[in-house]
Amino acid sequence: MTPEHNPGEQREEQTAARVPDVAPDVPQSTHDRLLGLQQQVGNAAFGRMVSRWKAGKAILAREDIPTEAEIAEAEAWAAEGKKSSKDLTPGAGGAGLNNAPGGFDAEYDPKLGELTIIMRCGVEFVDGISKAGVARKGLEKELEKANALPTEIERQQRLALFRWGDGEDAVDKTTFRTDVEKEVEPFWSGKHQFFMRKKGWSWLGATVKVDLKVDNKSRVPDAHLTMKPVKVPDTVSLGANVEPGGATNARDQVMNVTSNVHASGSFLNHFVTFDVGKSDVKPGQDTKLQNVIDTFKGAETSAGSGVADARSIQTPVFLTGHASKTGNAAFNQKLSEDRARSVEKFMKEHGFVNTEVRTAEMGVGDTEATGGEVENDRRVDIQIGSGNSQNTLRHEFGHAFGLGDEYASTPLVSPGQTPAQGTPAMGDTATHDNLVKNMVDAGGTPLKGAVCEPTDSIMSVGDVVRPQHYATFHASLTKITEPHGPWALGSPTAKNEALPGSAGTGATTAPAPEPDAVPV
Amino acid sequence: MRWLACALILLAGCGSASETPVAEPAREAGVLFAYEVGNHLHRYGGRVFEDGRYELFSGEPDWETFEPFTPDQVEQIAAAVDKAESLPGEIKGGSDPIPPDTARATFTLRGREVVVDEYPQASPPELEAILELIARLRKKPPVASTWEVWTGSETVKLQVPCDMGDVAVLADLRDALFMPSPSATASRFPDPPSGTPLVRIEFADGETHAVAADDGEPGRADAVKAALAGTDWAKLPPRLC
């Protein structure tokens, strides 16, 4: 996915900018001050500051530059070595629906600038259909289908697909253990970075590395998480969930999944079709489109207000019009564009929030048509955000890390479910909301929080790890490095650099220049 | 730039639609017992009609018809349904807050619905008893089989009149014979004479299945030999169940 497709990522880049957007005009006679600053911080750091300040027309106060004593204090702290803590349950700091406390060890290595999240996972392998031929709940249909196979050999071969291999280290078991690590660790690692937003300490950074230690439960007596994968063929799905356990018990979470670590769900791609030669949204398709709108419009300050909740991701929507092969190619190109515009107009008129800035439409004519007059060739594809499927295991590990759900019951996601049944409603506060609000961007501005709405986020119905999804990692880092902090999102600075945004106090609006401010 | 990126994504295969499957209501005329279970990731369900029809769905929203129940079996299910008559319409799990992605079940007992939050943890024994009864009734009648097994020095014949899955001593060998992608380290277990299989099964309907020491499927013979080496077959009784 490209950054252009993802306002969340863009937002992060914006918040990670080291200068405020707005800065006052500054006087010009500053040569001596600049020279002094250059001598004080060194050429490299001075060059970086100049380029950033020029970009933002910010100003720098002399007291923003770290003193040698401040840097030395940070160096001494870092030299003490790794900071760590066991059995953290940072998600317990959240509240409300679907609270999952998390459970893991955390270790911060100042030398490497790395926060390692260590989760020991003990696996209890569960047969989908037992040796005696009894199906697990949800697999009754699979058993019936196996029993209906024409020969006993075929039946036995089919049933064997629902059983784990014998022995602790059967090939399918070792493969599962390895695949869980391969699927989850790189996905949740390295998506965002922290630095200590404290004068003289901001050169201390923390990339995040997730380290799962997956082994059979019998060999992991101190497991944080018990995984109970049900053996099924890859074509069979069975859902998944995490049983959170006690709020402050880091070792009693249970994850129910299947043996298929690549299982996924697709929620972000939809389409509506059109009559031949027409671009208006026809009856029947309007209902379908309304369901898309009601599902992905985004959380509002109040239902139907049309005003986006400040915490809403405001996932972009990409509309791509198509036409069938019949007729003139140039006409079909225009028709496809008209269809995309028609859908955009319909969305705007039927409650989609911020249509103007969130939707982008284009037509591709009949270039992808299958031939002839096929209804599905006369369509507009509606892609929500990344458009990617959600890997179930990655989502469930988000819960295991202490995050709550961010999806909401809507026409296309968990329809008919209610908060009383454990499914959030559109606009509900996500359980990790307050942990997210404890996070600050590079300039020191707190994040807005997390709200429940169908989006392309990993804790909603997509695959994007946003800064808010590092809330429990951030809470852990904060805890194990107390009393120093806060940790902000962004890259660390050079040792002798001012705090990002310090010239403007880190807020979006810069203060009046100090008497000894250094203009650039 | 924005359009180019979108076009690239489209080329990658976007554009197919997928919506959360929702089955048609289980509560249909003539339903004796039905259940529909799941969360936003997956749903499944089953229903038994008073005339014996049996239908299931899983993931996809379409009900699929299977071999019907006999009138006697329908009576047994009806009796179990009657035992659940006094259940309240809604059964809570008691967790506060409710865990993430928790499944919820809706049971239909003749015309009446019982909703169970936090399924299956909160499911009452009366409802589970119906499901267990159905599982028992659906168990396939055993296919008797005769096993000729190479012990390392001779071939012994073993009768299995029950389902092979009910015979513990056959478990490893069954896995070795039928699991996909078999693998085991090469065993020192001696090969049988040429033309004699390691194992040969003959089912009651005449169907046969055999694996030889030179079986063409990679790993299959090694897996069977490893399973054979773990049991003293000559000491087993000739009838295993």
Coordinates of C-alpha atoms in Angstrom, one line a residue, chain A:
Chain A
M1 CA 0.0 0.0 0.0
T2 CA 1.2 3.5 -0.8
P3 CA 1.2 6.3 1.7
E4 CA -1.2 8.2 -0.6
H5 CA -3.8 5.6 0.2
N6 CA -3.6 5.9 3.9
P7 CA -4.4 9.0 5.8
G8 CA -3.5 7.3 9.0
E9 CA 0.0 6.9 7.8
Q10 CA 0.0 10.4 6.5
R11 CA -1.2 11.6 9.8
E12 CA 1.6 9.9 11.5
E13 CA 4.1 11.5 9.3
Q14 CA 2.5 14.8 9.9
T15 CA 2.6 14.4 13.7
A16 CA 6.2 13.1 13.5
A17 CA 7.3 16.4 11.8
R18 CA 9.8 18.1 14.1
V19 CA 8.5 21.6 13.7
P20 CA 5.2 23.2 14.2
D21 CA 3.1 24.1 11.1
V22 CA 2.7 27.7 12.1
A23 CA 5.6 29.9 13.3
P24 CA 5.8 33.6 13.8
D25 CA 7.9 35.8 11.6
V26 CA 11.4 36.3 12.9
P27 CA 14.0 39.1 12.6
Q28 CA 16.8 38.7 10.1
S29 CA 19.9 39.9 11.9
T30 CA 20.9 36.6 13.4
H31 CA 24.3 35.6 12.0
D32 CA 26.1 35.6 15.2
R33 CA 23.5 33.6 17.0
L34 CA 23.4 31.0 14.3
L35 CA 27.2 30.8 14.4
G36 CA 27.1 30.3 18.1
L37 CA 24.5 27.6 17.9
Q38 CA 26.5 25.8 15.2
Q39 CA 29.6 25.8 17.4
Q40 CA 27.6 24.6 20.3
V41 CA 25.7 21.6 18.7
G42 CA 28.1 20.7 15.8
N43 CA 27.7 20.9 12.1
A44 CA 25.6 17.8 11.5
A45 CA 23.0 18.6 14.1
F46 CA 23.0 22.2 13.1
G47 CA 22.4 21.3 9.5
R48 CA 19.4 19.1 10.4
M49 CA 17.9 21.8 12.6
V50 CA 18.3 24.4 9.8
S51 CA 16.6 22.2 7.2
R52 CA 13.7 21.4 9.5
W53 CA 13.3 24.9 10.8
K54 CA 13.4 26.3 7.3
A55 CA 10.7 24.0 6.3
G56 CA 8.5 25.0 9.2
K57 CA 9.7 28.6 9.6
A58 CA 10.1 27.8 13.3
I59 CA 12.3 29.4 15.8
L60 CA 14.6 27.9 18.4
A61 CA 15.2 29.1 21.9
R62 CA 18.7 28.8 23.3
E63 CA 17.4 26.9 26.4
D64 CA 16.0 24.3 24.1
I65 CA 19.4 23.0 23.3
P66 CA 20.4 20.2 25.8
T67 CA 23.2 20.9 28.2
E68 CA 26.1 18.6 28.6
A69 CA 24.9 17.8 32.0
E70 CA 21.5 16.7 30.7
I71 CA 23.0 14.5 28.1
A72 CA 25.5 13.0 30.6
E73 CA 22.6 12.1 32.9
A74 CA 20.9 10.3 30.0
E75 CA 24.1 8.6 29.1
A76 CA 24.6 7.4 32.6
W77 CA 21.1 6.0 32.7
A78 CA 21.5 4.2 29.4
A79 CA 24.9 2.8 30.6
E80 CA 23.1 1.1 33.4
G81 CA 21.9 -1.4 30.8
K82 CA 18.6 -3.1 29.9
K83 CA 15.4 -2.2 31.6
S84 CA 12.8 -4.9 31.8
S85 CA 9.8 -6.2 33.6
K86 CA 7.9 -9.5 33.5
D87 CA 4.2 -10.4 33.2
L88 CA 2.9 -7.0 32.2
T89 CA -0.8 -6.5 31.6
P90 CA -1.0 -3.0 30.2
G91 CA -4.3 -3.6 28.6
A92 CA -5.8 -3.7 32.1
G93 CA -5.4 0.1 31.9
G94 CA -8.2 0.1 29.3
A95 CA -11.8 -0.1 30.1
G96 CA -15.2 -0.9 28.7
L97 CA -16.2 -3.4 26.1
N98 CA -14.0 -6.4 25.2
N99 CA -11.3 -5.5 27.5
A100 CA -8.2 -7.8 27.1
P101 CA -5.4 -7.1 29.5
G102 CA -2.5 -8.5 27.5
G103 CA 0.3 -10.5 29.0
F104 CA 3.9 -10.4 28.1
D105 CA 7.4 -9.5 29.3
A106 CA 9.1 -6.3 28.0
E107 CA 12.7 -5.4 27.8
Y108 CA 14.2 -2.1 26.7
D109 CA 17.8 -2.0 25.5
P110 CA 19.1 1.6 25.4
K111 CA 22.2 0.5 23.5
L112 CA 20.2 -1.0 20.7
G113 CA 17.4 1.4 21.0
E114 CA 15.0 -1.5 21.0
L115 CA 11.9 -2.5 22.9
T116 CA 11.4 -6.2 22.9
I117 CA 7.9 -7.6 23.6
I118 CA 8.4 -11.2 24.7
M119 CA 5.3 -13.4 24.8
R120 CA 5.6 -17.1 25.7
C121 CA 2.9 -19.1 23.9
G122 CA 2.1 -22.6 25.0
V123 CA 0.2 -24.6 22.4
E124 CA -2.4 -27.2 23.1
F125 CA -3.2 -28.9 19.8
V126 CA -6.8 -29.8 19.3
D127 CA -8.1 -32.2 16.7
G128 CA -11.0 -30.8 14.6
I129 CA -12.5 -34.3 14.3
S130 CA -11.3 -36.7 17.0
K131 CA -9.8 -40.1 16.3
A132 CA -13.2 -41.5 17.4
G133 CA -15.0 -39.4 14.8
V134 CA -16.4 -36.7 17.0
A135 CA -16.5 -33.2 15.4
R136 CA -15.6 -30.0 17.3
K137 CA -18.4 -27.4 17.4
G138 CA -18.7 -25.7 14.1
L139 CA -17.3 -28.7 12.2
E140 CA -20.4 -30.8 12.1
K141 CA -20.9 -30.1 8.4
E142 CA -17.3 -31.1 7.6
L143 CA -17.9 -34.4 9.4
E144 CA -21.1 -35.0 7.5
K145 CA -19.3 -34.3 4.2
A146 CA -16.5 -36.7 5.1
N147 CA -19.0 -39.4 6.1
A148 CA -20.8 -38.9 2.8
L149 CA -17.6 -39.7 0.7
P150 CA -18.1 -42.7 -1.5
T151 CA -15.3 -44.9 -0.2
E152 CA -13.9 -45.6 3.2
I153 CA -10.4 -44.8 2.1
E154 CA -11.4 -41.3 0.9
R155 CA -13.3 -40.8 4.2
Q156 CA -10.2 -41.8 6.2
Q157 CA -8.0 -39.5 4.1
R158 CA -10.5 -36.6 4.7
L159 CA -10.8 -37.2 8.4
A160 CA -7.0 -37.3 8.7
L161 CA -6.9 -33.7 7.6
F162 CA -8.7 -32.8 10.9
R163 CA -6.1 -34.5 13.2
W164 CA -2.7 -33.3 14.4
G165 CA 0.2 -35.7 13.8
D166 CA 1.1 -37.9 16.6
G167 CA 3.9 -36.9 19.0
E168 CA 5.0 -33.6 20.5
D169 CA 7.0 -32.7 17.5
A170 CA 5.0 -34.1 14.6
V171 CA 5.7 -32.2 11.4
D172 CA 2.4 -30.3 11.3
K173 CA 2.9 -29.2 14.9
T174 CA 6.4 -27.9 14.4
T175 CA 5.3 -26.2 11.2
F176 CA 2.4 -24.5 13.1
R177 CA 4.7 -23.2 15.8
T178 CA 7.1 -21.8 13.3
D179 CA 4.4 -20.3 11.1
V180 CA 2.8 -18.5 14.0
E181 CA 6.1 -16.7 14.7
K182 CA 6.6 -16.0 11.0
E183 CA 3.1 -14.6 10.6
V184 CA 2.9 -12.5 13.7
E185 CA 6.4 -11.2 14.6
P186 CA 7.2 -9.2 11.5
F187 CA 3.7 -7.9 11.2
W188 CA 3.6 -6.4 14.7
S189 CA 7.3 -5.4 14.8
G190 CA 8.8 -2.2 13.6
K191 CA 5.7 -0.4 12.5
H192 CA 6.3 2.7 14.6
Q193 CA 9.1 4.1 16.7
F194 CA 9.4 5.9 19.9
F195 CA 11.9 8.3 21.4
M196 CA 12.3 9.8 24.8
R197 CA 10.8 13.3 24.7
K198 CA 12.9 14.7 27.4
K199 CA 15.5 17.4 26.9
G200 CA 18.9 15.8 26.6
W201 CA 17.4 12.3 26.4
S202 CA 15.7 12.5 23.0
W203 CA 18.6 10.6 21.3
L204 CA 17.2 7.5 23.1
G205 CA 14.9 5.6 20.7
A206 CA 12.9 2.5 20.8
T207 CA 12.0 0.4 17.8
V208 CA 9.6 -2.4 18.7
K209 CA 10.5 -6.0 18.2
V210 CA 7.9 -8.7 19.0
D211 CA 9.4 -11.9 20.0
L212 CA 7.0 -14.9 20.3
K213 CA 8.3 -18.0 21.9
V214 CA 5.9 -20.6 20.7
D215 CA 6.2 -24.2 21.9
N216 CA 4.0 -27.0 23.2
K217 CA 2.2 -26.1 26.4
S218 CA 3.9 -29.0 28.2
R219 CA 7.3 -27.4 27.6
V220 CA 6.2 -23.8 28.5
P221 CA 4.9 -23.9 32.1
D222 CA 5.2 -20.2 32.4
A223 CA 3.3 -19.4 29.2
H224 CA 1.6 -16.0 28.9
L225 CA -0.8 -17.2 26.3
T226 CA -2.3 -20.7 25.8
M227 CA -3.0 -21.3 22.1
K228 CA -5.6 -23.9 21.2
P229 CA -5.4 -24.4 17.5
V230 CA -8.1 -26.7 16.0
K231 CA -6.8 -28.8 13.2
V232 CA -8.7 -28.2 10.0
P233 CA -7.8 -28.2 6.3
D234 CA -6.9 -24.8 5.0
T235 CA -10.2 -24.5 3.1
V236 CA -12.2 -24.7 6.3
S237 CA -12.7 -21.8 8.6
L238 CA -13.9 -21.8 12.2
G239 CA -13.5 -18.3 13.6
A240 CA -11.2 -17.3 16.5
N241 CA -11.2 -15.4 19.8
V242 CA -9.2 -14.6 22.8
E243 CA -10.4 -15.4 26.3
P244 CA -8.9 -12.6 28.3
G245 CA -8.7 -14.1 31.8
G246 CA -8.1 -12.0 34.8
A247 CA -7.4 -8.3 34.4
T248 CA -4.0 -8.4 36.1
N249 CA -3.0 -12.0 35.4
A250 CA -0.5 -12.1 32.6
R251 CA -0.6 -15.8 32.1
D252 CA -4.1 -16.9 31.7
Q253 CA -5.2 -15.7 28.3
V254 CA -6.4 -18.4 25.9
M255 CA -6.5 -18.0 22.1
N256 CA -8.8 -20.2 20.2
V257 CA -7.7 -20.4 16.5
T258 CA -7.4 -22.9 13.8
S259 CA -4.4 -24.7 12.4
N260 CA -4.5 -22.4 9.4
V261 CA -2.3 -19.5 10.4
H262 CA -3.1 -17.8 7.1
A263 CA -6.9 -17.7 7.6
S264 CA -8.3 -14.4 6.7
G265 CA -11.5 -12.4 6.3
S266 CA -12.3 -9.9 3.6
F267 CA -14.4 -6.9 4.4
L268 CA -13.0 -4.0 2.5
N269 CA -14.0 -4.6 -1.2
H270 CA -17.5 -4.2 -2.5
F271 CA -19.1 -3.3 -5.8
V272 CA -22.4 -2.1 -7.3
T273 CA -23.6 -2.8 -10.8
F274 CA -25.4 -0.7 -13.4
D275 CA -27.9 -1.1 -16.2
V276 CA -26.5 -1.2 -19.8
G277 CA -25.4 2.3 -20.8
K278 CA -26.5 3.8 -17.5
S279 CA -24.6 5.5 -14.7
D280 CA -27.3 6.1 -12.2
V281 CA -27.4 3.9 -9.1
K282 CA -30.4 1.6 -9.7
P283 CA -32.9 0.2 -7.2
G284 CA -31.5 -2.8 -5.4
Q285 CA -28.0 -1.5 -5.8
D286 CA -28.8 1.6 -3.9
T287 CA -29.6 -0.6 -0.8
K288 CA -26.3 -2.4 -1.3
L289 CA -24.4 0.9 -1.5
Q290 CA -26.3 2.3 1.5
N291 CA -25.0 -0.7 3.5
V292 CA -21.4 0.2 2.4
I293 CA -22.0 3.8 3.5
D294 CA -23.5 2.8 6.8
T295 CA -20.7 0.5 7.5
F296 CA -17.7 2.6 6.5
K297 CA -19.0 6.2 6.9
G298 CA -16.8 6.6 10.0
A299 CA -17.7 7.3 13.6
E300 CA -19.5 10.6 14.2
T301 CA -19.7 13.0 17.1
S302 CA -23.3 11.8 17.3
A303 CA -25.2 9.4 15.1
G304 CA -26.1 11.0 11.8
S305 CA -24.5 14.3 12.6
G306 CA -22.2 14.2 9.7
V307 CA -19.4 15.4 11.8
A308 CA -16.5 13.0 12.2
D309 CA -15.5 11.9 15.7
A310 CA -12.0 13.3 16.4
R311 CA -10.7 9.7 16.9
S312 CA -12.1 8.5 13.6
I313 CA -9.6 7.1 11.1
Q314 CA -11.6 8.5 8.2
T315 CA -10.6 5.7 6.0
P316 CA -10.4 6.8 2.3
V317 CA -12.5 5.1 -0.3
F318 CA -11.4 4.4 -3.8
L319 CA -14.1 4.1 -6.5
T320 CA -13.2 2.6 -9.8
G321 CA -15.8 2.5 -12.6
H322 CA -16.0 -0.2 -15.2
A323 CA -17.9 -0.8 -18.4
S324 CA -18.7 -3.9 -20.4
K325 CA -16.9 -4.7 -23.7
T326 CA -19.8 -3.9 -25.9
G327 CA -19.9 -0.6 -27.7
N328 CA -17.4 2.2 -28.3
A329 CA -14.2 2.2 -26.1
A330 CA -14.2 6.0 -25.7
F331 CA -17.8 6.0 -24.7
N332 CA -17.2 3.1 -22.3
Q333 CA -14.3 5.1 -20.7
K334 CA -16.6 8.0 -20.1
L335 CA -19.4 5.8 -18.9
S336 CA -17.0 4.2 -16.4
E337 CA -16.0 7.6 -15.1
D338 CA -19.6 8.7 -14.9
R339 CA -20.5 5.6 -12.9
A340 CA -17.7 6.3 -10.4
R341 CA -18.8 9.9 -10.0
S342 CA -22.4 8.7 -9.6
V343 CA -21.5 6.5 -6.7
E344 CA -19.5 9.3 -5.1
K345 CA -22.4 11.6 -5.4
F346 CA -24.8 9.0 -3.9
M347 CA -22.4 8.5 -1.0
K348 CA -22.2 12.3 -0.4
E349 CA -26.0 12.6 -0.4
H350 CA -26.6 9.5 1.8
G351 CA -24.6 10.2 4.9
F352 CA -21.0 9.3 4.1
V353 CA -18.9 11.6 6.3
N354 CA -16.4 13.9 4.6
T355 CA -17.0 12.5 1.1
E356 CA -15.1 15.3 -0.5
V357 CA -11.8 14.5 1.1
R358 CA -12.2 10.7 1.6
T359 CA -13.3 9.5 -1.8
A360 CA -11.4 9.4 -5.0
E361 CA -13.1 8.2 -8.2
M362 CA -11.8 7.0 -11.6
G363 CA -13.0 5.0 -14.5
V364 CA -11.1 2.4 -16.4
G365 CA -13.5 1.9 -19.3
D366 CA -13.8 -1.7 -20.5
T367 CA -10.2 -2.6 -20.2
E368 CA -10.9 -5.2 -17.5
A369 CA -14.2 -6.5 -19.0
T370 CA -14.6 -10.2 -19.5
G371 CA -16.4 -9.8 -22.8
G372 CA -20.0 -9.5 -24.0
E373 CA -22.7 -7.9 -21.9
V374 CA -21.9 -9.2 -18.5
E375 CA -23.6 -7.4 -15.5
N376 CA -20.5 -7.6 -13.3
D377 CA -18.5 -5.8 -16.0
R378 CA -20.9 -2.8 -15.5
R379 CA -19.8 -1.9 -12.1
V380 CA -18.0 0.4 -9.7
D381 CA -15.5 -1.2 -7.3
I382 CA -15.5 0.3 -3.9
Q383 CA -12.3 -0.3 -2.0
I384 CA -12.0 0.8 1.6
G385 CA -8.6 1.9 2.6
S386 CA -5.9 -0.7 2.0
G387 CA -8.6 -3.1 0.7
N388 CA -6.6 -6.0 2.1
S389 CA -8.0 -9.0 3.9
Q390 CA -7.5 -9.3 7.6
N391 CA -5.3 -12.2 8.8
T392 CA -7.2 -13.6 11.8
L393 CA -4.2 -14.6 13.7
R394 CA -2.7 -11.2 13.5
H395 CA -5.9 -9.6 14.8
E396 CA -6.2 -12.1 17.7
F397 CA -2.6 -11.4 18.7
G398 CA -3.6 -7.7 18.9
H399 CA -6.0 -8.8 21.7
A400 CA -3.3 -10.9 23.3
F401 CA -1.2 -7.7 23.4
G402 CA -4.0 -6.0 25.3
L403 CA -5.9 -4.2 22.6
G404 CA -9.7 -4.3 22.2
D405 CA -11.8 -4.5 19.1
E406 CA -12.2 -1.4 16.9
Y407 CA -14.9 -2.8 14.6
A408 CA -18.5 -2.1 15.1
S409 CA -21.8 -3.8 14.4
T410 CA -22.9 -2.4 11.1
P411 CA -24.8 -3.8 8.0
L412 CA -21.6 -5.5 6.7
V413 CA -19.8 -6.3 9.9
S414 CA -21.4 -8.3 12.7
P415 CA -24.9 -7.1 11.7
G416 CA -27.5 -7.2 14.4
Q417 CA -25.0 -7.6 17.2
T418 CA -25.1 -5.3 20.2
P419 CA -22.7 -4.0 22.9
A420 CA -24.6 -6.2 25.4
Q421 CA -23.4 -9.2 23.3
G422 CA -19.8 -8.0 23.3
T423 CA -19.9 -6.3 19.9
P424 CA -19.2 -2.6 19.9
A425 CA -21.5 -0.1 18.3
M426 CA -20.4 2.5 15.8
G427 CA -18.8 5.3 17.8
D428 CA -18.2 3.3 21.0
T429 CA -14.9 4.0 22.7
A430 CA -12.4 1.3 22.2
T431 CA -11.0 -0.3 25.4
H432 CA -7.5 1.0 24.7
D433 CA -8.7 4.5 24.1
N434 CA -7.3 5.9 27.3
L435 CA -4.0 4.2 26.7
V436 CA -3.9 5.8 23.2
K437 CA -4.5 9.2 24.8
N438 CA -1.5 8.7 27.0
M439 CA 0.6 8.6 23.8
V440 CA 2.1 11.8 22.3
D441 CA 3.3 12.6 18.8
A442 CA 6.9 13.8 18.2
G443 CA 5.8 17.4 19.1
G444 CA 4.3 16.3 22.4
T445 CA 0.7 16.5 21.3
P446 CA -1.5 13.7 22.8
L447 CA -3.1 11.3 20.3
K448 CA -6.9 11.6 20.1
G449 CA -7.8 8.1 21.2
A450 CA -9.4 5.1 19.6
V451 CA -13.0 4.7 18.5
C452 CA -15.0 1.7 17.2
E453 CA -15.8 1.8 13.5
P454 CA -15.1 -0.5 10.6
T455 CA -11.9 0.6 8.9
D456 CA -8.8 -1.0 7.4
S457 CA -7.1 -1.0 10.9
I458 CA -5.9 -4.4 12.2
M459 CA -8.1 -4.2 15.3
S460 CA -11.1 -3.3 13.1
V461 CA -11.5 -5.3 9.9
G462 CA -8.3 -4.6 8.0
D463 CA -4.6 -5.0 8.1
V464 CA -3.1 -1.6 9.0
V465 CA -1.1 -1.2 12.3
R466 CA -1.5 2.4 13.3
P467 CA 0.3 4.2 16.1
Q468 CA -2.7 3.6 18.4
H469 CA -2.1 -0.1 18.1
Y470 CA 1.2 0.3 19.9
A471 CA -0.6 1.7 22.9
T472 CA 0.1 -1.3 25.2
F473 CA 3.7 -1.5 23.9
H474 CA 4.0 2.2 24.7
A475 CA 2.5 1.7 28.2
S476 CA 5.0 -1.1 28.8
L477 CA 7.9 1.0 27.7
T478 CA 6.8 3.8 29.9
K479 CA 6.5 1.5 32.9
I480 CA 9.9 -0.2 32.6
T481 CA 11.7 3.1 32.1
E482 CA 10.1 5.0 34.9
P483 CA 10.5 7.7 36.1
H484 CA 12.0 8.9 32.8
G485 CA 9.8 9.8 29.9
P486 CA 7.5 10.5 28.2
W487 CA 8.1 8.3 25.2
A488 CA 6.8 10.0 22.0
L489 CA 6.2 8.6 18.5
G490 CA 9.0 9.4 16.1
S491 CA 12.7 8.9 15.5
P492 CA 15.3 9.8 18.1
T493 CA 17.3 12.9 17.6
A494 CA 21.1 13.5 17.7
K495 CA 22.4 13.9 21.3
N496 CA 22.8 17.6 21.1
E497 CA 19.6 18.4 19.3
A498 CA 16.6 20.2 20.7
L499 CA 13.4 18.3 21.3
P500 CA 11.3 18.1 18.2
G501 CA 8.9 20.9 18.1
S502 CA 10.5 22.5 21.1
A503 CA 10.8 25.8 19.3
G504 CA 7.0 25.8 19.1
T505 CA 6.4 24.0 22.4
G506 CA 5.3 21.0 20.4
A507 CA 1.9 22.4 19.9
T508 CA 0.4 23.0 16.5
T509 CA 0.7 26.7 17.1
A510 CA 4.0 28.3 18.0
P511 CA 4.3 30.7 20.9
A512 CA 5.6 34.3 20.6
P513 CA 9.3 34.4 20.1
E514 CA 11.5 34.4 23.2
P515 CA 13.9 37.3 23.6
D516 CA 16.9 35.2 22.7
A517 CA 15.2 33.1 20.1
V518 CA 17.3 32.1 17.2
P519 CA 15.6 32.9 14.0
V520 CA 16.3 30.8 10.9

